[in-house]
């Protein structure tokens, strides 16, 4: 960084000092923090105690667990045994369960959500960076070219995505790597571009994780919309 810019360590230590906790954040450089991590993880499954900056440089990387200075690190876990009473891995048979919402004539596509390259999580940080915002300024939908032809969808035109919980209007992109029965929308936007309002909150019966990643949807062209309009 430029000489006048403080490092993260300096900023954090100064915040701690102003909050009256400076004695708990007496770090000079980043390596001091790493050395504290080494002490804190000693004897733990992810043991860093035998890893140092000099060792990382010499070996061009060290894998944990690495319990002492002479240990080379562990590039691959469980080559001889697993941390169970028998030393063997435990396998559990799992029966396939379909999504809580299957496709039908009214909602013929599977909607799935995920990330775009330029943004992170809700986008509240990355969408404030002008260069990242310029790469992906709005939410969008992606479908297979065969799906676009079948549904008479035009790339760069807005489309309407509807599920049993709501609808959003977003520009369309074509992606030949997507399955023909699927539409993808990134989840970094809120308001009228929030695809999370469309997803299904049905819970897994065991873990109780919500099934946000798949639900039934339909995609329709918006008559009269020009390319790129919002």
mmCIF file of C-alpha atoms in Angstrom:
data_model
loop_
_atom_site.group_PDB
_atom_site.id
_atom_site.type_symbol
_atom_site.label_atom_id
_atom_site.label_comp_id
_atom_site.label_asym_id
_atom_site.label_seq_id
_atom_site.Cartn_x
_atom_site.Cartn_y
_atom_site.Cartn_z
ATOM 1 C CA UNK A 1 0.000 0.000 0.000
ATOM 2 C CA UNK A 2 1.065 3.662 -0.304
ATOM 3 C CA UNK A 3 3.323 4.777 2.521
ATOM 4 C CA UNK A 4 0.665 7.009 4.124
ATOM 5 C CA UNK A 5 -1.928 4.204 4.287
ATOM 6 C CA UNK A 6 -2.163 2.284 7.542
ATOM 7 C CA UNK A 7 -2.312 -1.511 7.516
ATOM 8 C CA UNK A 8 -5.300 -3.464 8.796
ATOM 9 C CA UNK A 9 -3.332 -4.349 11.928
ATOM 10 C CA UNK A 10 -2.628 -0.676 12.676
ATOM 11 C CA UNK A 11 -6.265 0.262 12.178
ATOM 12 C CA UNK A 12 -7.573 -2.565 14.382
ATOM 13 C CA UNK A 13 -5.059 -1.828 17.144
ATOM 14 C CA UNK A 14 -5.959 1.874 17.094
ATOM 15 C CA UNK A 15 -9.687 1.089 17.334
ATOM 16 C CA UNK A 16 -8.930 -1.194 20.298
ATOM 17 C CA UNK A 17 -6.870 1.533 21.977
ATOM 18 C CA UNK A 18 -9.671 4.081 21.619
ATOM 19 C CA UNK A 19 -12.108 1.549 23.099
ATOM 20 C CA UNK A 20 -9.841 1.070 26.120
ATOM 21 C CA UNK A 21 -8.671 -2.427 25.113
ATOM 22 C CA UNK A 22 -5.312 -1.560 23.591
ATOM 23 C CA UNK A 23 -3.365 -3.906 25.880
ATOM 24 C CA UNK A 24 -5.194 -6.873 24.286
ATOM 25 C CA UNK A 25 -4.202 -5.804 20.764
ATOM 26 C CA UNK A 26 -0.481 -5.160 21.030
ATOM 27 C CA UNK A 27 0.505 -6.357 17.562
ATOM 28 C CA UNK A 28 3.370 -4.877 15.583
ATOM 29 C CA UNK A 29 2.967 -6.731 12.281
ATOM 30 C CA UNK A 30 0.661 -9.333 10.753
ATOM 31 C CA UNK A 31 3.053 -12.127 11.710
ATOM 32 C CA UNK A 32 2.355 -11.383 15.382
ATOM 33 C CA UNK A 33 -1.286 -12.278 14.812
ATOM 34 C CA UNK A 34 -0.318 -15.495 13.042
ATOM 35 C CA UNK A 35 1.958 -16.484 15.915
ATOM 36 C CA UNK A 36 -0.957 -16.024 18.299
ATOM 37 C CA UNK A 37 -3.000 -18.341 16.054
ATOM 38 C CA UNK A 38 -0.198 -20.902 16.333
ATOM 39 C CA UNK A 39 -0.426 -20.816 20.139
ATOM 40 C CA UNK A 40 -4.232 -20.878 20.158
ATOM 41 C CA UNK A 41 -4.504 -23.959 17.895
ATOM 42 C CA UNK A 42 -1.805 -26.064 19.539
ATOM 43 C CA UNK A 43 -3.155 -29.579 20.048
ATOM 44 C CA UNK A 44 -6.367 -28.873 18.134
ATOM 45 C CA UNK A 45 -7.463 -30.792 14.998
ATOM 46 C CA UNK A 46 -6.405 -27.812 12.865
ATOM 47 C CA UNK A 47 -3.017 -27.403 14.540
ATOM 48 C CA UNK A 48 -0.983 -24.434 13.221
ATOM 49 C CA UNK A 49 1.639 -24.527 15.982
ATOM 50 C CA UNK A 50 4.373 -25.937 13.713
ATOM 51 C CA UNK A 51 3.729 -23.435 10.899
ATOM 52 C CA UNK A 52 5.730 -20.223 10.641
ATOM 53 C CA UNK A 53 6.084 -17.506 8.007
ATOM 54 C CA UNK A 54 9.623 -18.712 7.224
ATOM 55 C CA UNK A 55 8.415 -22.309 6.858
ATOM 56 C CA UNK A 56 5.612 -21.231 4.551
ATOM 57 C CA UNK A 57 8.121 -19.388 2.365
ATOM 58 C CA UNK A 58 10.607 -22.281 2.358
ATOM 59 C CA UNK A 59 8.012 -24.946 1.499
ATOM 60 C CA UNK A 60 5.857 -22.632 -0.636
ATOM 61 C CA UNK A 61 2.918 -23.432 1.618
ATOM 62 C CA UNK A 62 2.236 -25.694 4.613
ATOM 63 C CA UNK A 63 -0.932 -27.699 5.229
ATOM 64 C CA UNK A 64 -2.406 -28.159 8.692
ATOM 65 C CA UNK A 65 -2.308 -30.038 10.969
ATOM 66 C CA UNK A 66 1.348 -29.291 11.565
ATOM 67 C CA UNK A 67 1.990 -29.905 15.296
ATOM 68 C CA UNK A 68 5.681 -28.958 15.580
ATOM 69 C CA UNK A 69 8.565 -27.243 13.803
ATOM 70 C CA UNK A 70 9.954 -30.533 12.427
ATOM 71 C CA UNK A 71 6.613 -31.670 11.011
ATOM 72 C CA UNK A 72 6.274 -31.145 7.201
ATOM 73 C CA UNK A 73 2.530 -30.546 7.316
ATOM 74 C CA UNK A 74 -0.364 -32.723 6.195
ATOM 75 C CA UNK A 75 -1.289 -32.229 2.518
ATOM 76 C CA UNK A 76 -3.883 -35.020 2.649
ATOM 77 C CA UNK A 77 -5.999 -35.941 5.666
ATOM 78 C CA UNK A 78 -7.107 -39.442 6.721
ATOM 79 C CA UNK A 79 -4.712 -41.459 4.537
ATOM 80 C CA UNK A 80 -4.393 -44.141 7.219
ATOM 81 C CA UNK A 81 -7.348 -43.712 9.561
ATOM 82 C CA UNK A 82 -10.269 -41.480 10.537
ATOM 83 C CA UNK A 83 -10.921 -39.855 13.951
ATOM 84 C CA UNK A 84 -13.458 -42.505 14.998
ATOM 85 C CA UNK A 85 -13.255 -45.271 17.630
ATOM 86 C CA UNK A 86 -12.599 -47.893 14.960
ATOM 87 C CA UNK A 87 -10.387 -45.647 12.856
ATOM 88 C CA UNK A 88 -12.683 -46.260 9.901
ATOM 89 C CA UNK A 89 -14.899 -43.798 8.088
ATOM 90 C CA UNK A 90 -18.640 -43.928 8.719
ATOM 91 C CA UNK A 91 -20.969 -44.036 5.745
ATOM 92 C CA UNK A 92 -24.701 -43.441 5.861
ATOM 93 C CA UNK A 93 -27.184 -44.470 3.193
ATOM 94 C CA UNK A 94 -29.355 -41.552 2.092
ATOM 95 C CA UNK A 95 -32.460 -41.921 -0.029
ATOM 96 C CA UNK A 96 -33.005 -39.314 -2.701
ATOM 97 C CA UNK A 97 -35.835 -36.900 -2.050
ATOM 98 C CA UNK A 98 -37.071 -34.662 -4.864
ATOM 99 C CA UNK A 99 -37.452 -30.911 -4.322
ATOM 100 C CA UNK A 100 -40.440 -29.821 -2.280
ATOM 101 C CA UNK A 101 -41.712 -28.121 -5.422
ATOM 102 C CA UNK A 102 -41.592 -30.001 -8.719
ATOM 103 C CA UNK A 103 -42.125 -28.384 -12.105
ATOM 104 C CA UNK A 104 -45.515 -28.572 -13.810
ATOM 105 C CA UNK A 105 -47.383 -26.981 -16.718
ATOM 106 C CA UNK A 106 -47.818 -23.674 -14.856
ATOM 107 C CA UNK A 107 -44.211 -23.527 -13.597
ATOM 108 C CA UNK A 108 -42.142 -25.585 -16.064
ATOM 109 C CA UNK A 109 -38.597 -24.503 -15.078
ATOM 110 C CA UNK A 110 -36.415 -24.963 -12.031
ATOM 111 C CA UNK A 111 -35.248 -21.647 -10.557
ATOM 112 C CA UNK A 112 -31.866 -21.714 -8.863
ATOM 113 C CA UNK A 113 -29.866 -18.848 -7.368
ATOM 114 C CA UNK A 114 -26.185 -18.163 -6.781
ATOM 115 C CA UNK A 115 -23.339 -15.681 -7.101
ATOM 116 C CA UNK A 116 -22.016 -13.483 -9.862
ATOM 117 C CA UNK A 117 -18.277 -12.942 -10.252
ATOM 118 C CA UNK A 118 -18.359 -9.238 -9.372
ATOM 119 C CA UNK A 119 -20.443 -9.320 -6.196
ATOM 120 C CA UNK A 120 -20.475 -10.887 -2.747
ATOM 121 C CA UNK A 121 -23.448 -11.999 -0.650
ATOM 122 C CA UNK A 122 -26.087 -9.230 -0.422
ATOM 123 C CA UNK A 123 -23.865 -6.866 -2.423
ATOM 124 C CA UNK A 124 -23.993 -4.116 0.203
ATOM 125 C CA UNK A 125 -20.196 -3.884 0.003
ATOM 126 C CA UNK A 126 -19.370 -4.777 -3.583
ATOM 127 C CA UNK A 127 -22.142 -2.718 -5.157
ATOM 128 C CA UNK A 128 -20.543 0.386 -3.617
ATOM 129 C CA UNK A 129 -17.383 -0.216 -5.656
ATOM 130 C CA UNK A 130 -17.873 1.547 -8.981
ATOM 131 C CA UNK A 131 -15.752 -0.879 -11.002
ATOM 132 C CA UNK A 132 -17.589 -3.925 -9.644
ATOM 133 C CA UNK A 133 -20.932 -2.190 -10.056
ATOM 134 C CA UNK A 134 -20.004 -1.467 -13.652
ATOM 135 C CA UNK A 135 -19.259 -5.139 -14.346
ATOM 136 C CA UNK A 136 -22.683 -6.307 -13.130
ATOM 137 C CA UNK A 137 -24.978 -3.340 -12.431
ATOM 138 C CA UNK A 138 -28.267 -5.243 -12.100
ATOM 139 C CA UNK A 139 -29.693 -8.648 -11.418
ATOM 140 C CA UNK A 140 -30.277 -10.829 -14.480
ATOM 141 C CA UNK A 141 -31.595 -14.222 -15.545
ATOM 142 C CA UNK A 142 -29.705 -16.877 -17.481
ATOM 143 C CA UNK A 143 -31.271 -19.649 -19.575
ATOM 144 C CA UNK A 144 -30.068 -22.147 -22.145
ATOM 145 C CA UNK A 145 -30.363 -20.966 -25.793
ATOM 146 C CA UNK A 146 -32.769 -23.821 -26.540
ATOM 147 C CA UNK A 147 -34.962 -22.682 -23.654
ATOM 148 C CA UNK A 148 -34.890 -19.110 -24.941
ATOM 149 C CA UNK A 149 -36.048 -20.237 -28.391
ATOM 150 C CA UNK A 150 -38.797 -22.426 -26.967
ATOM 151 C CA UNK A 151 -40.145 -19.623 -24.763
ATOM 152 C CA UNK A 152 -39.541 -16.881 -27.367
ATOM 153 C CA UNK A 153 -37.182 -14.977 -25.100
ATOM 154 C CA UNK A 154 -34.764 -12.400 -26.480
ATOM 155 C CA UNK A 155 -31.300 -11.834 -24.952
ATOM 156 C CA UNK A 156 -30.859 -8.432 -23.270
ATOM 157 C CA UNK A 157 -34.643 -7.960 -23.118
ATOM 158 C CA UNK A 158 -36.369 -8.009 -19.756
ATOM 159 C CA UNK A 159 -38.197 -11.172 -18.767
ATOM 160 C CA UNK A 160 -40.623 -11.871 -15.948
ATOM 161 C CA UNK A 161 -39.793 -14.714 -13.576
ATOM 162 C CA UNK A 162 -42.751 -15.929 -11.553
ATOM 163 C CA UNK A 163 -43.043 -18.495 -8.768
ATOM 164 C CA UNK A 164 -45.832 -19.277 -6.330
ATOM 165 C CA UNK A 165 -44.420 -16.581 -4.022
ATOM 166 C CA UNK A 166 -43.900 -13.627 -6.329
ATOM 167 C CA UNK A 167 -42.288 -12.257 -9.469
ATOM 168 C CA UNK A 168 -39.365 -10.106 -10.627
ATOM 169 C CA UNK A 169 -38.438 -8.481 -13.940
ATOM 170 C CA UNK A 170 -34.775 -8.738 -14.974
ATOM 171 C CA UNK A 171 -32.694 -8.671 -18.186
ATOM 172 C CA UNK A 172 -32.065 -11.998 -19.895
ATOM 173 C CA UNK A 173 -28.697 -13.542 -20.706
ATOM 174 C CA UNK A 174 -28.040 -16.692 -22.697
ATOM 175 C CA UNK A 175 -25.763 -19.380 -21.255
ATOM 176 C CA UNK A 176 -25.268 -22.609 -23.181
ATOM 177 C CA UNK A 177 -23.890 -24.369 -20.082
ATOM 178 C CA UNK A 178 -27.199 -24.194 -18.187
ATOM 179 C CA UNK A 179 -29.617 -27.097 -18.327
ATOM 180 C CA UNK A 180 -32.620 -26.589 -20.566
ATOM 181 C CA UNK A 181 -35.011 -27.001 -17.622
ATOM 182 C CA UNK A 182 -33.325 -24.367 -15.411
ATOM 183 C CA UNK A 183 -33.208 -20.579 -14.986
ATOM 184 C CA UNK A 184 -30.454 -18.980 -12.883
ATOM 185 C CA UNK A 185 -30.633 -15.604 -11.089
ATOM 186 C CA UNK A 186 -27.940 -14.136 -8.772
ATOM 187 C CA UNK A 187 -29.086 -13.095 -5.293
ATOM 188 C CA UNK A 188 -27.040 -9.922 -4.673
ATOM 189 C CA UNK A 189 -29.894 -7.428 -5.095
ATOM 190 C CA UNK A 190 -32.876 -6.399 -3.009
ATOM 191 C CA UNK A 191 -36.139 -4.631 -3.670
ATOM 192 C CA UNK A 192 -37.839 -5.415 -6.957
ATOM 193 C CA UNK A 193 -34.746 -7.343 -8.114
ATOM 194 C CA UNK A 194 -34.675 -9.663 -5.117
ATOM 195 C CA UNK A 195 -34.857 -13.252 -6.327
ATOM 196 C CA UNK A 196 -34.894 -14.353 -2.679
ATOM 197 C CA UNK A 197 -38.541 -13.296 -2.551
ATOM 198 C CA UNK A 198 -39.284 -16.046 -5.083
ATOM 199 C CA UNK A 199 -37.451 -18.966 -3.485
ATOM 200 C CA UNK A 200 -39.023 -21.764 -1.485
ATOM 201 C CA UNK A 201 -38.530 -21.780 2.335
ATOM 202 C CA UNK A 202 -39.470 -25.478 2.657
ATOM 203 C CA UNK A 203 -37.235 -27.142 5.284
ATOM 204 C CA UNK A 204 -35.126 -30.275 5.093
ATOM 205 C CA UNK A 205 -36.738 -32.783 7.496
ATOM 206 C CA UNK A 206 -33.417 -33.637 9.185
ATOM 207 C CA UNK A 207 -31.203 -30.547 9.146
ATOM 208 C CA UNK A 208 -34.051 -27.999 8.855
ATOM 209 C CA UNK A 209 -32.026 -26.104 6.245
ATOM 210 C CA UNK A 210 -34.353 -24.090 3.982
ATOM 211 C CA UNK A 211 -34.564 -25.181 0.354
ATOM 212 C CA UNK A 212 -33.672 -21.804 -1.125
ATOM 213 C CA UNK A 213 -31.726 -23.216 -4.070
ATOM 214 C CA UNK A 214 -34.504 -24.794 -6.117
ATOM 215 C CA UNK A 215 -38.166 -24.137 -6.802
ATOM 216 C CA UNK A 216 -40.603 -24.240 -9.721
ATOM 217 C CA UNK A 217 -40.837 -21.134 -11.891
ATOM 218 C CA UNK A 218 -41.914 -19.810 -15.258
ATOM 219 C CA UNK A 219 -40.167 -17.258 -17.449
ATOM 220 C CA UNK A 220 -42.093 -15.034 -19.846
ATOM 221 C CA UNK A 221 -41.148 -12.215 -22.216
ATOM 222 C CA UNK A 222 -42.360 -8.747 -21.267
ATOM 223 C CA UNK A 223 -44.165 -7.349 -24.270
ATOM 224 C CA UNK A 224 -43.067 -3.840 -25.237
ATOM 225 C CA UNK A 225 -39.820 -3.790 -23.258
ATOM 226 C CA UNK A 226 -36.785 -2.544 -25.123
ATOM 227 C CA UNK A 227 -33.335 -4.126 -24.659
ATOM 228 C CA UNK A 228 -31.666 -3.059 -21.431
ATOM 229 C CA UNK A 229 -34.720 -1.252 -20.050
ATOM 230 C CA UNK A 230 -35.497 -1.510 -16.360
#
